[in-house]
Amino acid sequence: MKQPSLSQLRAFAAVAEHLHFRDAAAAIGMSQPALSGAVSALEEALGVQLLERTTRKVLLSPAGERLAGRARAVLDAVSELMEEAEAAQAPFTGVLRLGVIPTVAPYLLPTVLRLVHRRYPDLDLQVHEEQTSSLLEGLAAGRLDLLLLAVPLGVPGVTELPLLDEDFVLVTPQGHPLAGRDDIPREALKELRLLLLDEGHCLRDQALDICREAGRTDGAEVTTTAAGLSTLVQLVAGGLGVTLLPRTAVTVETARNNALWTGLFTEPAPARRIALAMRTGAARHAEFEELAAELRGAMRGLPVRVLDGAS
């Protein structure tokens, strides 16, 4: 059995609808001989008679009755395919599945969502909050399109679009010797009782890296009891130790408790970099680069250092 062509199916569907060769040919802009030839070619390709032709009218054969609906369904599906392809050519339309790490989501997502609603109303943004390892797996598998997370990642096949750098702030209980200071040396982290997030959070690894750079040994006490930053700062308020927060999280996480104080490090303060990450060579790379540029502008009001696209 030969594969029927779309023009053959279109000709047959038109005849099945109009039951008249002249009217069917006019409806699809085809000459009557060409229409008749296309239907005959379709019958030959399928190996069945689709029409009963008389001198006065055209009738569908039993096989034609069965296959007319199928032909129309195929043509409708192709039409939908073309419409979808046309829509896909329009930037910032359709679904965008954005993955975000938990230590970024509560503090930067409001800015992201405001920007998307204002600038890209036709974009269907779907947000997934997961830890870094899960996000990278989702990006590689095609489950996610774009990530918002801390970098560098150092992962082959992933392109980073840097957005901003933000300093870390020391959060202490009220009355702590470092509370309220703006000249804390990094070396102060050597002996502090530091509270960190659970294993798997990139913020934990970043904090430990900062501590090692400050000269803290692996044997120094580190208490890990919190699954999220909100719990972590409440443990600090309860006098169990101190912790490090990114600047964007400070207001949200400390404003509810007067027992929490903050301290700033001397320059250069320890910091983290936040970026968008996409699959290298992604079909929507131009969209994602434009989104990164728009986000940099939208985040200038935050307590961060916004980067240019080349950073």
mmCIF file of C-alpha atoms in Angstrom:
data_model
loop_
_atom_site.group_PDB
_atom_site.id
_atom_site.type_symbol
_atom_site.label_atom_id
_atom_site.label_comp_id
_atom_site.label_asym_id
_atom_site.label_seq_id
_atom_site.Cartn_x
_atom_site.Cartn_y
_atom_site.Cartn_z
ATOM 1 C CA MET A 1 0.000 0.000 0.000
ATOM 2 C CA LYS A 2 1.378 3.387 -0.996
ATOM 3 C CA GLN A 3 1.416 6.350 1.366
ATOM 4 C CA PRO A 4 -1.359 8.801 0.418
ATOM 5 C CA SER A 5 -0.422 12.445 -0.037
ATOM 6 C CA LEU A 6 -2.039 15.381 1.720
ATOM 7 C CA SER A 7 -3.287 16.765 -1.601
ATOM 8 C CA GLN A 8 -5.022 13.445 -2.309
ATOM 9 C CA LEU A 9 -6.648 13.430 1.135
ATOM 10 C CA ARG A 10 -7.690 17.065 0.707
ATOM 11 C CA ALA A 11 -9.306 16.307 -2.645
ATOM 12 C CA PHE A 12 -11.187 13.298 -1.282
ATOM 13 C CA ALA A 13 -12.369 15.190 1.817
ATOM 14 C CA ALA A 14 -13.708 17.998 -0.386
ATOM 15 C CA VAL A 15 -15.616 15.557 -2.622
ATOM 16 C CA ALA A 16 -16.965 13.725 0.422
ATOM 17 C CA GLU A 17 -18.256 17.033 1.787
ATOM 18 C CA HIS A 18 -19.770 18.446 -1.405
ATOM 19 C CA LEU A 19 -20.575 15.204 -3.307
ATOM 20 C CA HIS A 20 -19.895 17.224 -6.459
ATOM 21 C CA PHE A 21 -16.608 17.430 -8.318
ATOM 22 C CA ARG A 22 -17.045 20.984 -9.585
ATOM 23 C CA ASP A 23 -18.065 22.380 -6.201
ATOM 24 C CA ALA A 24 -15.326 20.426 -4.421
ATOM 25 C CA ALA A 25 -12.684 21.668 -6.878
ATOM 26 C CA ALA A 26 -13.805 25.275 -6.393
ATOM 27 C CA ALA A 27 -13.765 24.906 -2.605
ATOM 28 C CA ILE A 28 -10.094 23.922 -2.479
ATOM 29 C CA GLY A 29 -8.868 25.916 -5.488
ATOM 30 C CA MET A 30 -8.050 22.943 -7.669
ATOM 31 C CA SER A 31 -9.050 22.256 -11.254
ATOM 32 C CA GLN A 32 -11.715 19.617 -11.696
ATOM 33 C CA PRO A 33 -9.481 17.233 -13.706
ATOM 34 C CA ALA A 34 -6.733 17.564 -11.092
ATOM 35 C CA LEU A 35 -9.246 16.862 -8.327
ATOM 36 C CA SER A 36 -10.574 13.788 -10.075
ATOM 37 C CA GLY A 37 -7.033 12.551 -10.701
ATOM 38 C CA ALA A 38 -6.071 13.051 -7.037
ATOM 39 C CA VAL A 39 -9.055 11.031 -5.835
ATOM 40 C CA SER A 40 -8.288 8.261 -8.289
ATOM 41 C CA ALA A 41 -4.658 8.214 -7.151
ATOM 42 C CA LEU A 42 -5.822 7.952 -3.535
ATOM 43 C CA GLU A 43 -8.071 5.013 -4.388
ATOM 44 C CA GLU A 44 -5.127 3.312 -6.087
ATOM 45 C CA ALA A 45 -2.825 4.027 -3.136
ATOM 46 C CA LEU A 46 -5.311 2.646 -0.602
ATOM 47 C CA GLY A 47 -6.524 -0.205 -2.769
ATOM 48 C CA VAL A 48 -10.210 0.595 -2.221
ATOM 49 C CA GLN A 49 -12.958 2.345 -4.178
ATOM 50 C CA LEU A 50 -13.972 5.502 -2.340
ATOM 51 C CA LEU A 51 -16.586 6.952 -4.714
ATOM 52 C CA GLU A 52 -19.399 5.722 -6.903
ATOM 53 C CA ARG A 53 -19.426 7.955 -9.970
ATOM 54 C CA THR A 54 -22.526 8.352 -12.128
ATOM 55 C CA THR A 55 -23.330 10.808 -14.849
ATOM 56 C CA ARG A 56 -25.587 12.780 -12.521
ATOM 57 C CA LYS A 57 -24.045 12.622 -9.048
ATOM 58 C CA VAL A 58 -21.255 11.355 -6.836
ATOM 59 C CA LEU A 59 -21.822 8.959 -3.937
ATOM 60 C CA LEU A 60 -19.506 7.655 -1.244
ATOM 61 C CA SER A 61 -18.895 3.929 -1.338
ATOM 62 C CA PRO A 62 -19.095 1.997 1.956
ATOM 63 C CA ALA A 63 -15.289 2.263 2.199
ATOM 64 C CA GLY A 64 -15.526 5.967 1.365
ATOM 65 C CA GLU A 65 -18.051 6.466 4.176
ATOM 66 C CA ARG A 66 -15.639 4.854 6.642
ATOM 67 C CA LEU A 67 -12.533 6.700 5.462
ATOM 68 C CA ALA A 68 -13.964 10.186 4.910
ATOM 69 C CA GLY A 69 -13.931 10.974 8.639
ATOM 70 C CA ARG A 70 -10.406 9.629 8.957
ATOM 71 C CA ALA A 71 -9.217 11.794 6.082
ATOM 72 C CA ARG A 72 -10.780 14.884 7.671
ATOM 73 C CA ALA A 73 -9.176 14.057 11.040
ATOM 74 C CA VAL A 74 -5.744 13.764 9.401
ATOM 75 C CA LEU A 75 -6.182 17.106 7.624
ATOM 76 C CA ASP A 76 -7.364 18.782 10.846
ATOM 77 C CA ALA A 77 -4.360 17.386 12.704
ATOM 78 C CA VAL A 78 -1.996 18.703 10.045
ATOM 79 C CA SER A 79 -3.701 22.099 10.223
ATOM 80 C CA GLU A 80 -3.250 22.158 13.996
ATOM 81 C CA LEU A 81 0.390 21.183 13.536
ATOM 82 C CA MET A 82 0.948 24.120 11.213
ATOM 83 C CA GLU A 83 -0.821 26.503 13.579
ATOM 84 C CA GLU A 84 1.289 25.266 16.474
ATOM 85 C CA ALA A 85 4.475 25.661 14.450
ATOM 86 C CA GLU A 86 3.449 29.208 13.541
ATOM 87 C CA ALA A 87 2.744 29.985 17.183
ATOM 88 C CA ALA A 88 6.084 28.485 18.221
ATOM 89 C CA GLN A 89 7.832 31.019 15.995
ATOM 90 C CA ALA A 90 6.431 33.812 18.160
ATOM 91 C CA PRO A 91 8.758 34.456 21.121
ATOM 92 C CA PHE A 92 7.510 34.242 24.694
ATOM 93 C CA THR A 93 4.432 32.179 23.949
ATOM 94 C CA GLY A 94 3.529 28.677 25.043
ATOM 95 C CA VAL A 95 4.872 26.895 28.104
ATOM 96 C CA LEU A 96 8.127 27.764 29.878
ATOM 97 C CA ARG A 97 9.054 25.320 32.653
ATOM 98 C CA LEU A 98 11.323 27.180 35.071
ATOM 99 C CA GLY A 99 13.240 25.351 37.788
ATOM 100 C CA VAL A 100 14.309 27.316 40.886
ATOM 101 C CA ILE A 101 16.345 26.343 43.952
ATOM 102 C CA PRO A 102 14.670 26.788 47.380
ATOM 103 C CA THR A 103 17.167 29.422 48.575
ATOM 104 C CA VAL A 104 16.304 31.650 45.594
ATOM 105 C CA ALA A 105 12.602 31.022 44.987
ATOM 106 C CA PRO A 106 11.015 33.041 47.844
ATOM 107 C CA TYR A 107 13.251 36.064 47.305
ATOM 108 C CA LEU A 108 13.674 36.459 43.536
ATOM 109 C CA LEU A 109 10.532 34.810 42.145
ATOM 110 C CA PRO A 110 8.289 37.812 42.956
ATOM 111 C CA THR A 111 10.469 39.933 40.675
ATOM 112 C CA VAL A 112 10.474 37.241 37.979
ATOM 113 C CA LEU A 113 6.694 36.821 38.102
ATOM 114 C CA ARG A 114 6.001 40.562 37.959
ATOM 115 C CA LEU A 115 8.259 40.873 34.922
ATOM 116 C CA VAL A 116 6.658 37.932 33.106
ATOM 117 C CA HIS A 117 3.109 39.132 33.787
ATOM 118 C CA ARG A 118 3.941 42.636 32.615
ATOM 119 C CA ARG A 119 6.203 41.946 29.618
ATOM 120 C CA TYR A 120 5.175 38.470 28.459
ATOM 121 C CA PRO A 121 1.448 37.973 29.135
ATOM 122 C CA ASP A 122 1.187 35.145 26.572
ATOM 123 C CA LEU A 123 3.895 33.080 28.271
ATOM 124 C CA ASP A 124 2.633 30.135 30.337
ATOM 125 C CA LEU A 125 5.256 30.111 33.100
ATOM 126 C CA GLN A 126 5.339 26.929 35.182
ATOM 127 C CA VAL A 127 7.600 26.978 38.263
ATOM 128 C CA HIS A 128 9.270 23.941 39.835
ATOM 129 C CA GLU A 129 11.164 24.375 43.130
ATOM 130 C CA GLU A 130 13.813 21.668 43.560
ATOM 131 C CA GLN A 131 17.393 21.251 44.715
ATOM 132 C CA THR A 132 20.203 21.814 42.229
ATOM 133 C CA SER A 133 20.913 18.173 41.393
ATOM 134 C CA SER A 134 17.250 17.494 40.608
ATOM 135 C CA LEU A 135 16.986 20.650 38.503
ATOM 136 C CA LEU A 136 20.006 19.691 36.416
ATOM 137 C CA GLU A 137 18.590 16.229 35.844
ATOM 138 C CA GLY A 138 15.293 17.786 34.754
ATOM 139 C CA LEU A 139 17.060 20.169 32.380
ATOM 140 C CA ALA A 140 19.075 17.365 30.772
ATOM 141 C CA ALA A 141 15.979 15.171 30.386
ATOM 142 C CA GLY A 142 13.881 17.962 28.855
ATOM 143 C CA ARG A 143 11.482 18.062 31.818
ATOM 144 C CA LEU A 144 12.593 21.658 32.499
ATOM 145 C CA ASP A 145 13.452 24.410 30.013
ATOM 146 C CA LEU A 146 15.325 26.943 32.126
ATOM 147 C CA LEU A 147 16.828 27.127 35.623
ATOM 148 C CA LEU A 148 17.315 29.953 38.128
ATOM 149 C CA LEU A 149 20.025 28.985 40.577
ATOM 150 C CA ALA A 150 23.462 29.615 42.050
ATOM 151 C CA VAL A 151 26.497 29.152 39.803
ATOM 152 C CA PRO A 152 29.079 28.165 38.684
ATOM 153 C CA LEU A 153 27.767 24.715 37.890
ATOM 154 C CA GLY A 154 30.612 23.351 35.798
ATOM 155 C CA VAL A 155 28.244 20.985 33.987
ATOM 156 C CA PRO A 156 28.943 20.103 30.327
ATOM 157 C CA GLY A 157 26.101 20.974 27.983
ATOM 158 C CA VAL A 158 24.722 23.724 30.252
ATOM 159 C CA THR A 159 25.104 27.413 29.413
ATOM 160 C CA GLU A 160 24.918 29.968 32.231
ATOM 161 C CA LEU A 161 23.473 33.468 31.814
ATOM 162 C CA PRO A 162 24.720 35.421 34.868
ATOM 163 C CA LEU A 163 22.231 37.800 36.459
ATOM 164 C CA LEU A 164 23.625 39.109 39.755
ATOM 165 C CA ASP A 165 26.017 38.736 42.648
ATOM 166 C CA GLU A 166 24.737 39.047 46.205
ATOM 167 C CA ASP A 167 26.671 39.241 49.463
ATOM 168 C CA PHE A 168 26.211 36.955 52.410
ATOM 169 C CA VAL A 169 25.177 38.438 55.748
ATOM 170 C CA LEU A 170 25.926 36.988 59.179
ATOM 171 C CA VAL A 171 22.728 36.430 61.187
ATOM 172 C CA THR A 172 23.186 36.310 64.951
ATOM 173 C CA PRO A 173 21.023 36.274 68.061
ATOM 174 C CA GLN A 174 20.543 39.529 69.927
ATOM 175 C CA GLY A 175 23.477 40.297 72.194
ATOM 176 C CA HIS A 176 26.009 38.362 70.150
ATOM 177 C CA PRO A 177 29.423 40.111 69.971
ATOM 178 C CA LEU A 178 29.139 40.399 66.163
ATOM 179 C CA ALA A 179 25.512 41.584 66.112
ATOM 180 C CA GLY A 180 25.028 44.833 64.207
ATOM 181 C CA ARG A 181 28.646 45.208 63.121
ATOM 182 C CA ASP A 182 29.539 46.254 59.561
ATOM 183 C CA ASP A 183 33.216 45.323 59.707
ATOM 184 C CA ILE A 184 33.230 41.599 60.388
ATOM 185 C CA PRO A 185 36.381 39.925 59.023
ATOM 186 C CA ARG A 186 35.953 36.596 57.273
ATOM 187 C CA GLU A 187 38.349 35.080 59.775
ATOM 188 C CA ALA A 188 35.615 35.433 62.407
ATOM 189 C CA LEU A 189 33.957 32.400 60.827
ATOM 190 C CA LYS A 190 36.769 30.148 62.044
ATOM 191 C CA GLU A 191 35.386 29.517 65.508
ATOM 192 C CA LEU A 192 31.690 30.428 65.301
ATOM 193 C CA ARG A 193 29.025 27.833 65.997
ATOM 194 C CA LEU A 194 27.610 27.781 62.496
ATOM 195 C CA LEU A 195 24.136 26.502 61.618
ATOM 196 C CA LEU A 196 23.693 25.278 58.058
ATOM 197 C CA LEU A 197 21.081 23.735 55.804
ATOM 198 C CA ASP A 198 20.801 19.996 55.276
ATOM 199 C CA GLU A 199 22.886 18.083 52.760
ATOM 200 C CA GLY A 200 21.868 18.679 49.160
ATOM 201 C CA HIS A 201 21.343 22.449 49.402
ATOM 202 C CA CYS A 202 23.892 24.357 47.349
ATOM 203 C CA LEU A 203 23.781 27.170 49.926
ATOM 204 C CA ARG A 204 25.237 24.766 52.488
ATOM 205 C CA ASP A 205 28.147 23.975 50.175
ATOM 206 C CA GLN A 206 28.704 27.665 49.440
ATOM 207 C CA ALA A 207 28.767 28.498 53.157
ATOM 208 C CA LEU A 208 31.253 25.718 53.849
ATOM 209 C CA ASP A 209 33.466 26.947 51.008
ATOM 210 C CA ILE A 210 33.418 30.446 52.520
ATOM 211 C CA CYS A 211 34.358 29.029 55.895
ATOM 212 C CA ARG A 212 37.252 27.037 54.450
ATOM 213 C CA GLU A 213 38.504 30.152 52.646
ATOM 214 C CA ALA A 214 38.397 31.933 56.004
ATOM 215 C CA GLY A 215 40.621 29.242 57.515
ATOM 216 C CA ARG A 216 37.968 27.168 59.238
ATOM 217 C CA THR A 217 39.040 23.539 59.551
ATOM 218 C CA ASP A 218 36.800 20.612 58.710
ATOM 219 C CA GLY A 219 36.900 19.631 62.353
ATOM 220 C CA ALA A 220 35.289 22.883 63.553
ATOM 221 C CA GLU A 221 31.755 22.435 64.840
ATOM 222 C CA VAL A 222 28.972 22.673 62.257
ATOM 223 C CA THR A 223 25.436 21.920 63.373
ATOM 224 C CA THR A 224 23.016 20.946 60.590
ATOM 225 C CA THR A 225 19.403 20.743 61.661
ATOM 226 C CA ALA A 226 17.380 22.845 59.211
ATOM 227 C CA ALA A 227 15.702 21.941 55.927
ATOM 228 C CA GLY A 228 14.943 25.587 55.061
ATOM 229 C CA LEU A 229 16.135 29.116 55.792
ATOM 230 C CA SER A 230 13.054 30.013 57.846
ATOM 231 C CA THR A 231 13.809 27.239 60.328
ATOM 232 C CA LEU A 232 17.493 28.078 60.276
ATOM 233 C CA VAL A 233 17.010 31.677 61.407
ATOM 234 C CA GLN A 234 14.609 30.621 64.161
ATOM 235 C CA LEU A 235 17.314 28.328 65.507
ATOM 236 C CA VAL A 236 19.622 31.344 65.491
ATOM 237 C CA ALA A 237 17.015 33.394 67.363
ATOM 238 C CA GLY A 238 16.863 30.609 69.929
ATOM 239 C CA GLY A 239 20.552 31.007 70.649
ATOM 240 C CA LEU A 240 21.775 27.786 69.026
ATOM 241 C CA GLY A 241 24.359 29.518 66.826
ATOM 242 C CA VAL A 242 24.774 31.857 63.869
ATOM 243 C CA THR A 243 24.207 31.415 60.136
ATOM 244 C CA LEU A 244 24.856 32.981 56.747
ATOM 245 C CA LEU A 245 22.016 34.388 54.638
ATOM 246 C CA PRO A 246 22.111 35.842 51.127
ATOM 247 C CA ARG A 247 21.186 39.529 51.180
ATOM 248 C CA THR A 248 17.922 38.994 49.269
ATOM 249 C CA ALA A 249 16.687 36.686 52.040
ATOM 250 C CA VAL A 250 17.495 38.904 55.011
ATOM 251 C CA THR A 251 14.380 41.081 55.118
ATOM 252 C CA VAL A 252 11.999 38.189 54.539
ATOM 253 C CA GLU A 253 13.590 35.863 57.066
ATOM 254 C CA THR A 254 14.577 38.228 59.903
ATOM 255 C CA ALA A 255 11.782 40.825 59.966
ATOM 256 C CA ARG A 256 9.454 38.606 61.983
ATOM 257 C CA ASN A 257 11.757 38.204 64.986
ATOM 258 C CA ASN A 258 13.356 41.035 66.985
ATOM 259 C CA ALA A 259 15.804 38.537 68.479
ATOM 260 C CA LEU A 260 17.610 38.289 65.137
ATOM 261 C CA TRP A 261 20.420 40.674 64.290
ATOM 262 C CA THR A 262 22.630 40.930 61.240
ATOM 263 C CA GLY A 263 26.253 41.790 60.655
ATOM 264 C CA LEU A 264 28.074 42.770 57.470
ATOM 265 C CA PHE A 265 31.479 41.552 56.359
ATOM 266 C CA THR A 266 34.341 43.784 55.336
ATOM 267 C CA GLU A 267 34.931 44.112 51.607
ATOM 268 C CA PRO A 268 35.174 42.002 49.610
ATOM 269 C CA ALA A 269 32.285 40.282 51.341
ATOM 270 C CA PRO A 270 31.605 36.606 50.663
ATOM 271 C CA ALA A 271 29.007 36.366 47.905
ATOM 272 C CA ARG A 272 27.169 34.034 45.567
ATOM 273 C CA ARG A 273 26.299 34.408 41.879
ATOM 274 C CA ILE A 274 22.792 33.783 40.557
ATOM 275 C CA ALA A 275 22.174 32.949 36.904
ATOM 276 C CA LEU A 276 19.764 31.442 34.451
ATOM 277 C CA ALA A 277 20.935 28.123 33.045
ATOM 278 C CA MET A 278 19.805 26.498 29.797
ATOM 279 C CA ARG A 279 20.811 23.576 27.652
ATOM 280 C CA THR A 280 23.652 24.611 25.354
ATOM 281 C CA GLY A 281 22.188 25.120 21.889
ATOM 282 C CA ALA A 282 18.602 25.278 23.188
ATOM 283 C CA ALA A 283 16.082 26.135 20.476
ATOM 284 C CA ARG A 284 14.829 29.061 22.559
ATOM 285 C CA HIS A 285 18.276 30.434 23.434
ATOM 286 C CA ALA A 286 17.517 33.868 21.976
ATOM 287 C CA GLU A 287 14.368 34.087 24.130
ATOM 288 C CA PHE A 288 16.270 33.070 27.254
ATOM 289 C CA GLU A 289 19.019 35.599 26.603
ATOM 290 C CA GLU A 290 16.409 38.346 26.204
ATOM 291 C CA LEU A 291 14.702 37.214 29.411
ATOM 292 C CA ALA A 292 18.035 37.351 31.241
ATOM 293 C CA ALA A 293 18.589 40.909 30.030
ATOM 294 C CA GLU A 294 15.102 41.943 31.172
ATOM 295 C CA LEU A 295 15.622 40.297 34.565
ATOM 296 C CA ARG A 296 18.865 42.168 35.110
ATOM 297 C CA GLY A 297 16.979 45.412 34.669
ATOM 298 C CA ALA A 298 14.115 44.311 36.910
ATOM 299 C CA MET A 299 16.475 43.306 39.724
ATOM 300 C CA ARG A 300 18.307 46.620 39.997
ATOM 301 C CA GLY A 301 16.137 47.608 42.939
ATOM 302 C CA LEU A 302 17.233 44.603 44.993
ATOM 303 C CA PRO A 303 20.230 44.580 47.392
ATOM 304 C CA VAL A 304 22.434 42.910 44.782
ATOM 305 C CA ARG A 305 25.070 43.745 42.185
ATOM 306 C CA VAL A 306 23.484 43.291 38.776
ATOM 307 C CA LEU A 307 25.846 41.922 36.140
ATOM 308 C CA ASP A 308 26.095 42.661 32.464
ATOM 309 C CA GLY A 309 25.578 39.880 29.953
ATOM 310 C CA ALA A 310 29.306 39.272 29.498
ATOM 311 C CA SER A 311 30.067 38.661 33.191
#
